[in-house]
XYZ file of C-alpha atoms in Angstrom:
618
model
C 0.000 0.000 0.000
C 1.895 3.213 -1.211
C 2.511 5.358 1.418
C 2.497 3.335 4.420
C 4.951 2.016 6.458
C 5.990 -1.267 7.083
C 4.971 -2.669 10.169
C 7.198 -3.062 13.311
C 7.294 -6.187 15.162
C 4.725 -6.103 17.741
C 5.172 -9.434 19.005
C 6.699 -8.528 21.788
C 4.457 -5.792 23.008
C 1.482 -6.636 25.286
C -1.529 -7.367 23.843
C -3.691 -4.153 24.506
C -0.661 -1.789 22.500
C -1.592 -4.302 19.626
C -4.740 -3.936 19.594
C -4.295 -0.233 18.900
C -0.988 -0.347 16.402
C -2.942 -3.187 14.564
C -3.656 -1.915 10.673
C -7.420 -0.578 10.298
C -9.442 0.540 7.272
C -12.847 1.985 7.162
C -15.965 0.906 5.107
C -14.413 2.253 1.462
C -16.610 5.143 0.264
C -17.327 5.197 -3.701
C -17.655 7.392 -6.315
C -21.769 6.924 -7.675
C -20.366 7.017 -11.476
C -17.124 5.368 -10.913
C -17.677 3.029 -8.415
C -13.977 1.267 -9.151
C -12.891 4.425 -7.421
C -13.046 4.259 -3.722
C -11.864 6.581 -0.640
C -11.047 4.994 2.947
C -9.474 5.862 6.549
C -6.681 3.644 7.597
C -4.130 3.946 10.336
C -1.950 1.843 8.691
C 1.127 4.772 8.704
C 0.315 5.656 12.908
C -1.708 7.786 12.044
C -5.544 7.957 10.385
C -5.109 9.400 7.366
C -7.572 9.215 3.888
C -6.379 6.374 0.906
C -7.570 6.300 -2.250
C -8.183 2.862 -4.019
C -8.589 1.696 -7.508
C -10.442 -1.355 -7.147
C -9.477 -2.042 -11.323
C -5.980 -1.949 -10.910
C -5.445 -2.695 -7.232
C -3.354 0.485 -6.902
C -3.972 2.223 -3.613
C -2.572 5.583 -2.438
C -2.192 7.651 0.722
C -3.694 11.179 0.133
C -3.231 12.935 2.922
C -0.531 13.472 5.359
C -0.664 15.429 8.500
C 0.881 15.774 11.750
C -2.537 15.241 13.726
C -4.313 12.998 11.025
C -7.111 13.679 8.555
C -10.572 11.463 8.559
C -12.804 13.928 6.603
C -13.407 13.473 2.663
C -15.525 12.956 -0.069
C -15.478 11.987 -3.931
C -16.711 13.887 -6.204
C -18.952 11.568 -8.315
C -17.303 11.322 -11.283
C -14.171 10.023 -9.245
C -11.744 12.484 -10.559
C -11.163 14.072 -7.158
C -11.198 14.065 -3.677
C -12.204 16.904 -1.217
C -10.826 16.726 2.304
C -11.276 18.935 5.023
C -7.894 20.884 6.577
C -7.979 21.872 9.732
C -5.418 23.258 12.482
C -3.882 20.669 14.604
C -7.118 19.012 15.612
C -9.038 22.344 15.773
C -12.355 21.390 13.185
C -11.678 24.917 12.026
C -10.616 25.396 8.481
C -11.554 25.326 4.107
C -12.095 22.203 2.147
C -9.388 21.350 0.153
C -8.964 19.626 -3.344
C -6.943 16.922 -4.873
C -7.321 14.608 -7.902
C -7.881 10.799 -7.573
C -4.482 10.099 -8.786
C -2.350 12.160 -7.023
C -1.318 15.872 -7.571
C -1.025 19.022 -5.735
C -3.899 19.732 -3.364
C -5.609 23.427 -3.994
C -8.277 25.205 -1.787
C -11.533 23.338 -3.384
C -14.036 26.663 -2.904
C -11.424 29.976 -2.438
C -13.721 32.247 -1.896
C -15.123 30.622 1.342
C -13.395 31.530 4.470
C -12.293 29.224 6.906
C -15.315 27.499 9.299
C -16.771 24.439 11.063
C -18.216 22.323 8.502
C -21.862 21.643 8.199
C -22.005 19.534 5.455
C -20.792 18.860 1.881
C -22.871 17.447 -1.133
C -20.779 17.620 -4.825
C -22.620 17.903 -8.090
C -22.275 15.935 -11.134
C -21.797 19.186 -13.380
C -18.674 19.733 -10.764
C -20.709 22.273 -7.961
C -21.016 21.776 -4.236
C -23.002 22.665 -1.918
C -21.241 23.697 1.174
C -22.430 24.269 4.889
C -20.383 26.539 7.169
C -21.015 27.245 10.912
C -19.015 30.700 12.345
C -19.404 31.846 15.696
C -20.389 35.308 14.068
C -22.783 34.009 11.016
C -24.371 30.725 12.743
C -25.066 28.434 10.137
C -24.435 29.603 6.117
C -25.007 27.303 2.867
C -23.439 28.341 0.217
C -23.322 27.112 -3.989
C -19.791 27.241 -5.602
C -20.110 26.935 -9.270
C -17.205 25.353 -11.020
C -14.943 27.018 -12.948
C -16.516 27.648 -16.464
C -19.951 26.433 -15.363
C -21.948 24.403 -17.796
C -18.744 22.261 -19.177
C -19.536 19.403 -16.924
C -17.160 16.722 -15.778
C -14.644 18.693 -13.294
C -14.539 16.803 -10.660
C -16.006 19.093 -8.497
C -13.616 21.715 -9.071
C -15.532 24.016 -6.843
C -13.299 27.271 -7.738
C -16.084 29.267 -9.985
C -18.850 31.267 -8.665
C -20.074 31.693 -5.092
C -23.913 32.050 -4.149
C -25.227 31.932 -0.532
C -28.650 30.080 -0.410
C -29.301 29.994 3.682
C -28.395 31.836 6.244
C -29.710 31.168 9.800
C -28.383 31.686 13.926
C -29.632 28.130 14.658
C -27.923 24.971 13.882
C -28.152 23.829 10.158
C -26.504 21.548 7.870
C -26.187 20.364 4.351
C -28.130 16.693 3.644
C -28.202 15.815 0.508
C -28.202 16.942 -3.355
C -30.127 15.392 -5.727
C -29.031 13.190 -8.759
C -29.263 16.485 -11.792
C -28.519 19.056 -9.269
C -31.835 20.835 -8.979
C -32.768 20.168 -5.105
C -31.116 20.781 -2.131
C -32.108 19.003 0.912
C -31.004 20.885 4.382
C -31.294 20.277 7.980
C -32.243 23.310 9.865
C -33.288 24.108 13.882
C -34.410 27.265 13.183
C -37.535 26.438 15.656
C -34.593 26.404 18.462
C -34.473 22.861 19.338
C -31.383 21.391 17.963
C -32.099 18.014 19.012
C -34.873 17.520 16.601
C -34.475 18.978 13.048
C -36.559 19.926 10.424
C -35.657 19.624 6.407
C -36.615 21.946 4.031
C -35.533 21.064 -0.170
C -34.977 24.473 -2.103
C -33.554 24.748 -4.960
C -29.906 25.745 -6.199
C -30.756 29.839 -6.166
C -32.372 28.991 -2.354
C -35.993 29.555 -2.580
C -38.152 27.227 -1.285
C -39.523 23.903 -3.504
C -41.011 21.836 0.322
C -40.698 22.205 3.992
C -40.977 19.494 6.256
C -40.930 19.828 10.282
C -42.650 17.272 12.075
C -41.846 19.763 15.450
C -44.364 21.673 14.364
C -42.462 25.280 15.502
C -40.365 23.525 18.185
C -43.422 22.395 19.956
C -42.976 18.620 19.478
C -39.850 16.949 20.373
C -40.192 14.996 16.310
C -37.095 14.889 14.603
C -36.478 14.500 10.719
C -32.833 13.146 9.073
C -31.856 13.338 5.271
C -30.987 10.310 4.622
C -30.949 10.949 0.642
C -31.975 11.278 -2.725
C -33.158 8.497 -5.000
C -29.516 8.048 -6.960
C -31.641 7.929 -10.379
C -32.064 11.103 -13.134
C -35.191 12.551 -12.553
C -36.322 10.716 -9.568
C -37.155 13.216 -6.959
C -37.646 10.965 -4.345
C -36.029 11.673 -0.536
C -35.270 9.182 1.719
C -35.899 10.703 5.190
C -35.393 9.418 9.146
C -38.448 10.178 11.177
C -39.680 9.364 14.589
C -42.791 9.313 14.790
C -43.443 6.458 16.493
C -41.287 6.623 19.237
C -37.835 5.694 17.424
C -36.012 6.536 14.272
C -37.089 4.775 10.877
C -37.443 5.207 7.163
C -39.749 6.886 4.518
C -39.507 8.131 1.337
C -40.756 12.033 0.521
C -41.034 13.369 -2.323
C -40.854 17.607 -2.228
C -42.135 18.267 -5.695
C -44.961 15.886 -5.747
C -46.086 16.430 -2.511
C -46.463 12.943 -0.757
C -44.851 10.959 1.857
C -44.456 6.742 1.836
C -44.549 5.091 4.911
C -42.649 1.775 4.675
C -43.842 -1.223 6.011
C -40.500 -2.068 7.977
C -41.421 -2.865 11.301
C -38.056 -3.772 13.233
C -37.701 -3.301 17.063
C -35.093 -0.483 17.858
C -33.748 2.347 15.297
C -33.963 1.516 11.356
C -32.030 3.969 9.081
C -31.748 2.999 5.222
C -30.112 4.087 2.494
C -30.523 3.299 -1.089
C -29.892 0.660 -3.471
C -27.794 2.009 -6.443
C -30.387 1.655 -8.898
C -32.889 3.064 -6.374
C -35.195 -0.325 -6.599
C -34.889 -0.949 -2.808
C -33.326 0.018 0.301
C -30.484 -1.464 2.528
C -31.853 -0.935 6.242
C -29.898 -1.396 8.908
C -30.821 -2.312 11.897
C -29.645 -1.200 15.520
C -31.639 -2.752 18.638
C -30.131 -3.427 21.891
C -26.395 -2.742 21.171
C -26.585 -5.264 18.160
C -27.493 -4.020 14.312
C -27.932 -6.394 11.096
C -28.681 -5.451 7.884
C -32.424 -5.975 5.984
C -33.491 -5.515 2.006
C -36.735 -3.940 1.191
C -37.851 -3.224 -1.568
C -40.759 -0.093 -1.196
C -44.412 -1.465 -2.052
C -42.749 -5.007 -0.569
C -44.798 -6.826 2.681
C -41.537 -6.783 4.528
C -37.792 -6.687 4.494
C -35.420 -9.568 3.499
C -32.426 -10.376 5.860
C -29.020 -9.500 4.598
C -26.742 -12.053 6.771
C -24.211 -10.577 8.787
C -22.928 -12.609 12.104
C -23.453 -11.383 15.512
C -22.376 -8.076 16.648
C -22.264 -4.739 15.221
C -22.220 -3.379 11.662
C -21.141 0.354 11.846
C -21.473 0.744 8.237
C -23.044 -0.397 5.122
C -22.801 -0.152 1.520
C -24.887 -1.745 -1.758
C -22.928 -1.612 -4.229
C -23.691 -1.789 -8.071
C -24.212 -5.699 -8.901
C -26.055 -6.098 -5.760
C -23.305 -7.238 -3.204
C -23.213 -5.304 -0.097
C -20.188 -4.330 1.916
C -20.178 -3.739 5.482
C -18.000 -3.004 8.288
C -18.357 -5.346 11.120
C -17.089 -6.556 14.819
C -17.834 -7.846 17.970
C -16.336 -7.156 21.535
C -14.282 -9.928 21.204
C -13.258 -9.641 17.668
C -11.668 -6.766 16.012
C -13.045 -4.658 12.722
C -13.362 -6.338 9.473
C -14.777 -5.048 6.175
C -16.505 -8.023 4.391
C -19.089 -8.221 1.836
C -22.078 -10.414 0.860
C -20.401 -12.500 -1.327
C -18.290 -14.020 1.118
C -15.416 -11.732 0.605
C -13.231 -9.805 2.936
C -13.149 -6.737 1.050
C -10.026 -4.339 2.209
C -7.525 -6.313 4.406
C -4.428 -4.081 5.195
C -1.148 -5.244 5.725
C 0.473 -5.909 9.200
C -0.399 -7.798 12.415
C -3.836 -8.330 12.719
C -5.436 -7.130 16.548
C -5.567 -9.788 19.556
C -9.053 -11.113 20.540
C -10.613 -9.846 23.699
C -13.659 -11.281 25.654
C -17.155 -11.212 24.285
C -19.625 -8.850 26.427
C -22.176 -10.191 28.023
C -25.639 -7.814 29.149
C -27.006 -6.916 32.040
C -30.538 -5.317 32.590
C -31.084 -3.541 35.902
C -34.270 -1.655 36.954
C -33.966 2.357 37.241
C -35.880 5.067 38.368
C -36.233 5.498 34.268
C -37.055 1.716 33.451
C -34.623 -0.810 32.462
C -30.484 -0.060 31.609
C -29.007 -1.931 29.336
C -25.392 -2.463 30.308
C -22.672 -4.390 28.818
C -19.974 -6.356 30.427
C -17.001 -7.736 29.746
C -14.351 -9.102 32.539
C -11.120 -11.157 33.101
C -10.648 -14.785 33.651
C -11.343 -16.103 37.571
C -13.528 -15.351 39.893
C -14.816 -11.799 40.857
C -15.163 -9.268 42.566
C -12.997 -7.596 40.244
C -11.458 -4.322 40.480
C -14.155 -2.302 37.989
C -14.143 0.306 35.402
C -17.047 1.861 34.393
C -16.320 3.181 30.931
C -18.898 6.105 30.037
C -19.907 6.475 26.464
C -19.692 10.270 24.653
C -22.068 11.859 23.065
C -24.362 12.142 25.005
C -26.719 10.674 22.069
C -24.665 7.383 21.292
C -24.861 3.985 22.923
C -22.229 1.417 23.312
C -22.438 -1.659 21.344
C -21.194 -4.948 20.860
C -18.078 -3.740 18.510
C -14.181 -4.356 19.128
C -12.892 -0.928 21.227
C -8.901 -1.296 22.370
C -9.465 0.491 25.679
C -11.549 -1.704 27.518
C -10.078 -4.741 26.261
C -6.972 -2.595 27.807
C -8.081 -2.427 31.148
C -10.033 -6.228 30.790
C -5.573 -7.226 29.862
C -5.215 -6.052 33.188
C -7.568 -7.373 35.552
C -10.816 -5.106 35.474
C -14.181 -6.070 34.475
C -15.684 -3.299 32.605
C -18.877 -2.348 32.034
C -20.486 -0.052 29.954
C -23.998 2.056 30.531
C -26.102 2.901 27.783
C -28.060 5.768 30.647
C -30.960 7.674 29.905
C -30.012 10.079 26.726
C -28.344 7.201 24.805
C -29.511 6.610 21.173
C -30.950 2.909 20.455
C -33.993 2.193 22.883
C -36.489 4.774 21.289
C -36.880 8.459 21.259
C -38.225 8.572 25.205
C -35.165 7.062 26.607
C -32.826 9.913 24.206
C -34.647 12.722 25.358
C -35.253 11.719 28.702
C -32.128 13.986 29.847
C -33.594 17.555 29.343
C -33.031 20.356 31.484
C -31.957 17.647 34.485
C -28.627 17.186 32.586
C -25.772 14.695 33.781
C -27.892 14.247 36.986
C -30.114 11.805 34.929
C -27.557 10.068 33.388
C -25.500 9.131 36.901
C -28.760 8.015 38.299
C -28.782 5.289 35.814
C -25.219 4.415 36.333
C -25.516 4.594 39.629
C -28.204 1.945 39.360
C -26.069 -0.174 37.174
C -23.344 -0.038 39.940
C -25.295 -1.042 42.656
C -26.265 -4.027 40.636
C -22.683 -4.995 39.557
C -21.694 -4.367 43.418
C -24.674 -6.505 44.948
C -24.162 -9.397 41.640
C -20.909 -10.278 42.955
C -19.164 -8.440 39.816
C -16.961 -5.257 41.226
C -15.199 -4.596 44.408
C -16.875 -1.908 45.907
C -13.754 -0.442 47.154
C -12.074 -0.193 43.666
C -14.641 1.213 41.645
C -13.167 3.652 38.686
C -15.592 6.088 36.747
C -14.013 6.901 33.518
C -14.954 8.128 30.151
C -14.132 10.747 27.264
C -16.162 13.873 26.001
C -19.477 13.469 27.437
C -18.032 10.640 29.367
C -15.451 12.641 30.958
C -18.259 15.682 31.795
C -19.965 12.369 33.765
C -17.099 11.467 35.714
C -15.905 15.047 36.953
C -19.792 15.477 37.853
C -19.994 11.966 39.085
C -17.146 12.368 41.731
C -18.351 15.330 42.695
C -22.000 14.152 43.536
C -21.025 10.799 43.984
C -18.231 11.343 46.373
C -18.562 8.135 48.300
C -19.389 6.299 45.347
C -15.985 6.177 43.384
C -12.224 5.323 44.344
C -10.549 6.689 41.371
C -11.965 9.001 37.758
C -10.373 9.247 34.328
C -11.823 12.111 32.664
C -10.887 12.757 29.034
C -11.856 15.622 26.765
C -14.205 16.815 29.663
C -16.883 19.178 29.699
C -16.003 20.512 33.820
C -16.964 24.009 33.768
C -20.230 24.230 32.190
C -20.956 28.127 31.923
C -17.052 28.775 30.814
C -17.451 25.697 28.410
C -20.324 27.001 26.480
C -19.006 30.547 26.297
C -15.876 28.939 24.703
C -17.588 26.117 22.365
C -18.268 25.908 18.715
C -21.345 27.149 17.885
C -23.296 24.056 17.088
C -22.548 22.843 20.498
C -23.914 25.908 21.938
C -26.920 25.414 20.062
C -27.658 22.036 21.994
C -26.653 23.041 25.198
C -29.734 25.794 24.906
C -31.884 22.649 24.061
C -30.707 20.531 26.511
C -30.650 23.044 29.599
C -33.202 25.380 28.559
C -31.286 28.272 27.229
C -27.862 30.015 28.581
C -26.423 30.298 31.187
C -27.582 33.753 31.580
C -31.378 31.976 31.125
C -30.846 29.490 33.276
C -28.131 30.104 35.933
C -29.741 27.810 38.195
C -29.493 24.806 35.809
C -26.025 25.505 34.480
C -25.322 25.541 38.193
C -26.811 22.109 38.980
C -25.008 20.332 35.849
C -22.065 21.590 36.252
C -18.801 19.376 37.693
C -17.223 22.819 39.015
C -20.647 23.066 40.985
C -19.430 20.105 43.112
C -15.667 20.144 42.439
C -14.652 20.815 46.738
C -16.617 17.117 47.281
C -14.329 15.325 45.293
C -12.491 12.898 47.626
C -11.038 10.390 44.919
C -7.573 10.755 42.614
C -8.469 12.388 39.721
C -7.045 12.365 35.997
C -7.881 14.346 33.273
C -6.638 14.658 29.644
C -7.444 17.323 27.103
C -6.413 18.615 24.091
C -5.343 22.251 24.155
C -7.126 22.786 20.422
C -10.578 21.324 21.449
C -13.385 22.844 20.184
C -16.076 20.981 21.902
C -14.804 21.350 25.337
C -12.352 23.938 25.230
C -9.112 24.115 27.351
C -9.942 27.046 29.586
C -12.798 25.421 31.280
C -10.729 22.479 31.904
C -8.407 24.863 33.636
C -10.625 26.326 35.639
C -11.268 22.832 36.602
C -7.971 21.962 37.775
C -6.983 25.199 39.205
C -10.145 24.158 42.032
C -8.360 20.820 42.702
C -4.772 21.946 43.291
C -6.032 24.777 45.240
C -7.505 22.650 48.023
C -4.702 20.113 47.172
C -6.745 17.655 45.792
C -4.896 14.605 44.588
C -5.162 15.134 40.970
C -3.116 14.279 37.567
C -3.300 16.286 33.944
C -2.012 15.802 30.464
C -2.547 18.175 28.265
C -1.702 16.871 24.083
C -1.205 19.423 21.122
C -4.479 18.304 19.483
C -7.907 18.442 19.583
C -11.402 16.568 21.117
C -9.213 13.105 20.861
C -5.920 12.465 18.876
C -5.791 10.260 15.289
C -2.186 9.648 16.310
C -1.862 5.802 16.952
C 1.106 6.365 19.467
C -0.270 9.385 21.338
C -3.859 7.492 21.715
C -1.357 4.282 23.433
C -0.054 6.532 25.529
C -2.499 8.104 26.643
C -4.049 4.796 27.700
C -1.137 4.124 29.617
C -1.204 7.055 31.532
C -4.768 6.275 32.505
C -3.385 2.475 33.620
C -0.671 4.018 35.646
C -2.766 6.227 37.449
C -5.082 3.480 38.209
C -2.710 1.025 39.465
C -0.409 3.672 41.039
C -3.685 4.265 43.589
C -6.154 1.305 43.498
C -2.968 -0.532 45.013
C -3.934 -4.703 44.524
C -0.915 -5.642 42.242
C -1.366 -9.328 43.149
C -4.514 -8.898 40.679
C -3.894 -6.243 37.890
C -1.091 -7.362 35.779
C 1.151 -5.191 34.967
C-alpha cells in the first residue's frame, strides 16, 4: 500500500498496544459514477489518514498526510477528485481542500469561502457543491460554488467558480443531501430552536423554497427528521428521510415536488435507518436494537424486508454496491473490525499484524428510576469481585455496542471487568429514553449508572472499594460530575476531553454545540443560571475525595481548554490529589502512538492508587 509504512514487530508488546498499532481501514466510500474508485481511513502509517483505491488496478494511495491525522473526505462523483477537510492541529476549524484521484497538488476546493466548522458537503455531477459553514459570528451559512466555467460538466467538483449563498440562519443547520441532476437541495435546519430535533426543508440551487418538512411543528414537538438521501436515479425526486414518529427513528420516502410521503412497512424493534440501493429499486436498512445491528433488504411497495446475513455483533457501516453485493464493516467485543461483503469476501484487508481477541460482552438489565439499563460487560478470567471500570460512552446521544474498542479490552488485559452504561439520553432504545435527559442534565444520566453499579456491586461483579468512573467527552463531563455528587461512590476518575466548567465551556464552544446546550438546559447560562449551576462538575468540584485524571487537548473545540483549567486550578487549590495531560491536538488524537499513551497514563494512574498488584497485571 503506497505510502504506508511497514509494520514493526509487535510481538513482543502486550496485547492491549496491539490492539491499537494493529492496521485498520474503514468501510471504502465510492464514487456513484465510478464506483472502481473508492476513498477509505486507515491507520496503517500511525496515524488515520484518507487512501484512495482503484479497485481495477489494485493500486492504492495515501492522500493525505498530517501531523494530527485527517478522517474527513468525499469523492466527487465522477471520481476524478477528492475533497478533504484541513484543519489546524485538531481544531475542526478550516476550508475544504482539493486533490485529484491520482495524485497531484492539493488546492483550496471553494477559495472564496473563508475558513469554518463544517456543516455539510454534497458535490454535483456538473462539478458544484453545496457547502455548509457554521461561524461563531454568522451561525449556520449554505453556500453554492459553481465550477470554474460552469456548464462544461465533468470537473470533478472543481468548486473554484462562482459563489452564491442560499441559507443563512443563527440556529444549527446543515447540508443533507443533493439530488441526482442538481436541482434540489435538501437541508437540515433548527431554526424552531431545538437542535435536538431537526426539520428539512428542499430548495432549490438559487435557495428559494420547492417543500418544507418539520414534524416539530415550531419547536413544539420533540419529532425529529434526518436526510438520509436522494433516490440516486435522473429525474427521480424521491427523498429518503429518518423520522420518529413512532417513538424511534425509521425510514420513509418524501417526495418535495410531488407532494407525498411513503410510509414503509418495515417494522423492526429499535432504530432503522436505510439508504438506497444504487439503482434506487430498494433500500439497505440497517438495523440497531439493543447494542446489536444487522442489515435488511426492502424493496418499497414489498410486505416486509429480506435479511441481509451478517454474524453477531455490530455493523457500523453499510454499503450496496452496483451488482447487488453489499459491503459492510463489522465486529464484535471480542473480535476486532473487518470489512466483508455479501459474497463471502473480505473486502479491504491491510497489511500488518492483525489485533488480539478480547472477551465477548455479556448484558445486564437492571431496573432504574427510568425503566430498564441496558449495560454491557465484559471481565477477566477467575472469579470476581474484580477491580471495575465503568467506561462512560460520549455523546451524550450514542450507545455502546457490541463492537471491538482497544481500551476496555486494555483495562479487561489487566484485571478489570468493565462495564459499559447505555443511561438515559443514549440513542438505540427509542426516542423517550434519548430525550429523557432535558433540562436535568448529567444528573439523569449518573442516576442510571448509579443503578447499574449497585447491581454490579450486589451481583458479585466489582469490588466496591475499587470502583473507577471513567470516560471521554461526554463521558469525561460524567465522571468530573460523578465524583463530585457521587463522592462516596468512586475510588478513582479518568476524565478525558471533559466538559467541567459548564458556563465557561459554552461561552468557549463551537457554535453548534452551543446550540444544543440551549436545548438541553433550557437556554444560557444567563437563562438558566440555576441549571447551568446544577449540571455543572465545578458546581461540586470541593466534594471530590477520589484521585483524579484528566486529559485534554489544548485545540478542542467541543470542550475547550480554559474550562478544563478552571477545573484543575479548584483541585490543586484545596490540594486535591489530581493528575493532567494536556496533548497538542484536539477533542481526541488520530495519532496511533499518542492514543497508546495516553491509555497508559490512565493504567498508571489506576494502578499507582487502586494498590492490589497481586490482581492487575502489569
Amino acid at each position: 500500500m503506497e505510502g504506508m509504512s511497514e509494520s514493526e514487530n509487535v510481538s513482543t508488546m502486550p496485547e492491549w498496544e496491539q490492539r491499537f498499532r494493529a492496521p485498520r481501514v474503514s468501510l471504502p466510500d465510492w464514487a456513484e459514477d465510478a464506483p472502481d474508485r473508492s476513498l477509505f481511513v486507515s491507520n496503517a502509517t500511525g496515524t488515520y489518514e484518507l487512501y484512495a483505491w482503484d479497485r481495477a488496478s489494485g493500486r492504492q494511495r495515501q492522500v493525505t498526510d498530517r501531523p494530527n491525522g485527517t478522517t474527513d473526505g468525499v469523492l466527487t462523483p465522477d471520481g476524478e477528485a477528492i475533497w478533504w477537510f484541513s484543519d489546524t492541529d485538531g481544531d475542526e476549524f478550516g476550508v475544504w481542500m482539493r486533490q485529484p484521484f491520482g495524485g497531484g497538488e492539493d488546492e483550496p476546493a471553494a477559495p472564496g469561502l473563508a475558513p469554518s466548522y463544517p456543516a455539510g458537503l454534497a458535490i454535483g455531477r456538473d462539478g458544484s457543491a453545496v457547502i455548509g459553514r457554521s461561524t461563531d459570528e454568522d451561525g449556520t451559512t449554505v453556500h453554492l460554488v459553481r465550477p470554474t466555467g460552469s456548464g462544461d460538466g465533468g470537473h470533478g467538483g472543481d468548486g473554484g467558480g462562482e459563489i452564491v449563498e442560499i441559507y443563512r440562519h443563527r440556529e444549527s443547520a446543515g447540508v443533507g443531501d443533493l439530488s441526482y441532476d442538481g436541482t434540489l437541495i435538501a437541508l437540515e435546519h433548527t431554526e424552531h430552536g431545538d437542535a435536538m430535533h431537526s426539520a428539512l426543508r428542499v430548495v432549490r440551487p438559487d435557495g428559494s423554497t420547492v417543500a418544507e418538512l418539520d414534524d416539530t411543528e415550531g419547536g413544539t414537538k420533540e419529532l425529529g427528521l434526518a436526510v438520509l438521501g436522494f433516490a440516486p436515479v435522473a429525474g427521480d425526486t424521491r427523498l429518503l428521510v429518518g423520522h420518529q414518529r413512532r417513538g424511534r427513528w425509521e425510514p420513509m420516502i418524501w417526495d418535495p415536488v410531488a407532494g407525498t410521503e411513503t410510509a414503509l412497512s418495515v417494522d423492526l424493534p429499535g432504530d432503522v435507518g436505510a439508504e438506497w440501493y444504487p439503482d434506487g429499486s430498494a433500500l439497505l436498512i440497517e438495523h440497531s436494537f439493543e447494542a446489536r445491528s444487522e442489515l435488511w433488504r426492502y424493496e418499497p411497495g414489498a410486505a416486509e424486508p429480506v435479511r441481509v446475513e451478517t454474524p453477531a455483533g455490530t455493523v457500523s457501516g453499510a454499503t450496496a454496491r452496483p451488482d447487488g453485493t453489499v459491503e459492510y464493516l463489522w465486529s464484535s467485543a471480542a473480535q476486532p473490525p473487518a470489512v466483508r461483503s455479501t459474497s463471502g469476501a473480505v473486502v479491504l484487508d491491510p497489511p500488518g499484524a492483525k489485533a488480539p481477541v478480547s472477551v465477548p460482552v455479556a448484558d445486564a438489565w437492571v431496573e432504574g428510576l427510568g425503566g430498564l439499563i441496558h449495560a454491557l460487560v465484559q471481565k477477566p478470567a477467575g472469579d470476581g469481585p474484580f477491580p471495575t471500570v465503568f467506561e462512560i460512552h460520549g455523546g451524550p446521544t450514542w450507545h455502546d455496542s457490541d463492537a471491538f474498542a482497544s481500551g476496555p479490552a486494555a483495562w479487561v488485559d489487566h484485571g478489570f471487568a468493565v462495564v459499559r452504561v447505555n443511561y438515559r439520553g443514549s440513542t438505540g432504545y427509542g426516542r423517550a429514553w434519548t430525550d429523557a435527559l432535558k433540562h436535568r442534565v448529567g444528573l439523569i444520566e449518573l442516576e442510571d449508572i448509579a443503578a447499574v453499579r449497585e447491581w454490579s456491586v450486589a451481583s458479585g461483579l466489582a469490588d466496591p472499594r475499587r470502583l473507577v468512573l471513567a470516560g471521554g467527552s461526554w463521558g469525561g463531563y460524567l465522571t468530573l460530575l460523578g465524583l463530585g455528587t457521587q463522592p462516596d461512590a468512586w475510588a478513582l476518575g479518568l476524565a478525558a476531553v471533559p466538559v467541567a466548567d459548564y458556563v465557561t465551556a459554552y461561552h468557549d464552544e463551537m457554535e453548534a454545540l452551543k446550540a444544543m446546550d440551549r436545548t438541553l438546559l433550557g437556554g444560557t447560562p444567563e437563562e438558566v443560571p440555576e441549571r447551568f449551576e446544577a449540571s455543572s462538575p465545578l458546581t461540586y468540584v470541593d466534594a471530590v475525595r477520589a484521585p483524579v485524571y484528566i486529559s485534554a487537548g489544548v485545540n478542542d473545540p467541543r470542550c475547550p481548554i480554559r474550562q478544563v483549567e478552571n477545573y484543575v486550578d479548584r483541585l490543586a487549590a484545596r490540594g486535591a490529589v489530581h493528575e493532567v495531560y494536556r496533548y497538542d491536538a484536539g477533542h481526541g488524537s488520530l495519532v496511533v502512538e499518542e492514543r497508546i499513551k495516553q491509555v497508559r497514563l490512565e493504567l498508571e494512574f489506576a494502578l499507582k492508587h487502586l494498590g492490589g498488584g497481586e490482581v492487575l497485571k502489569a
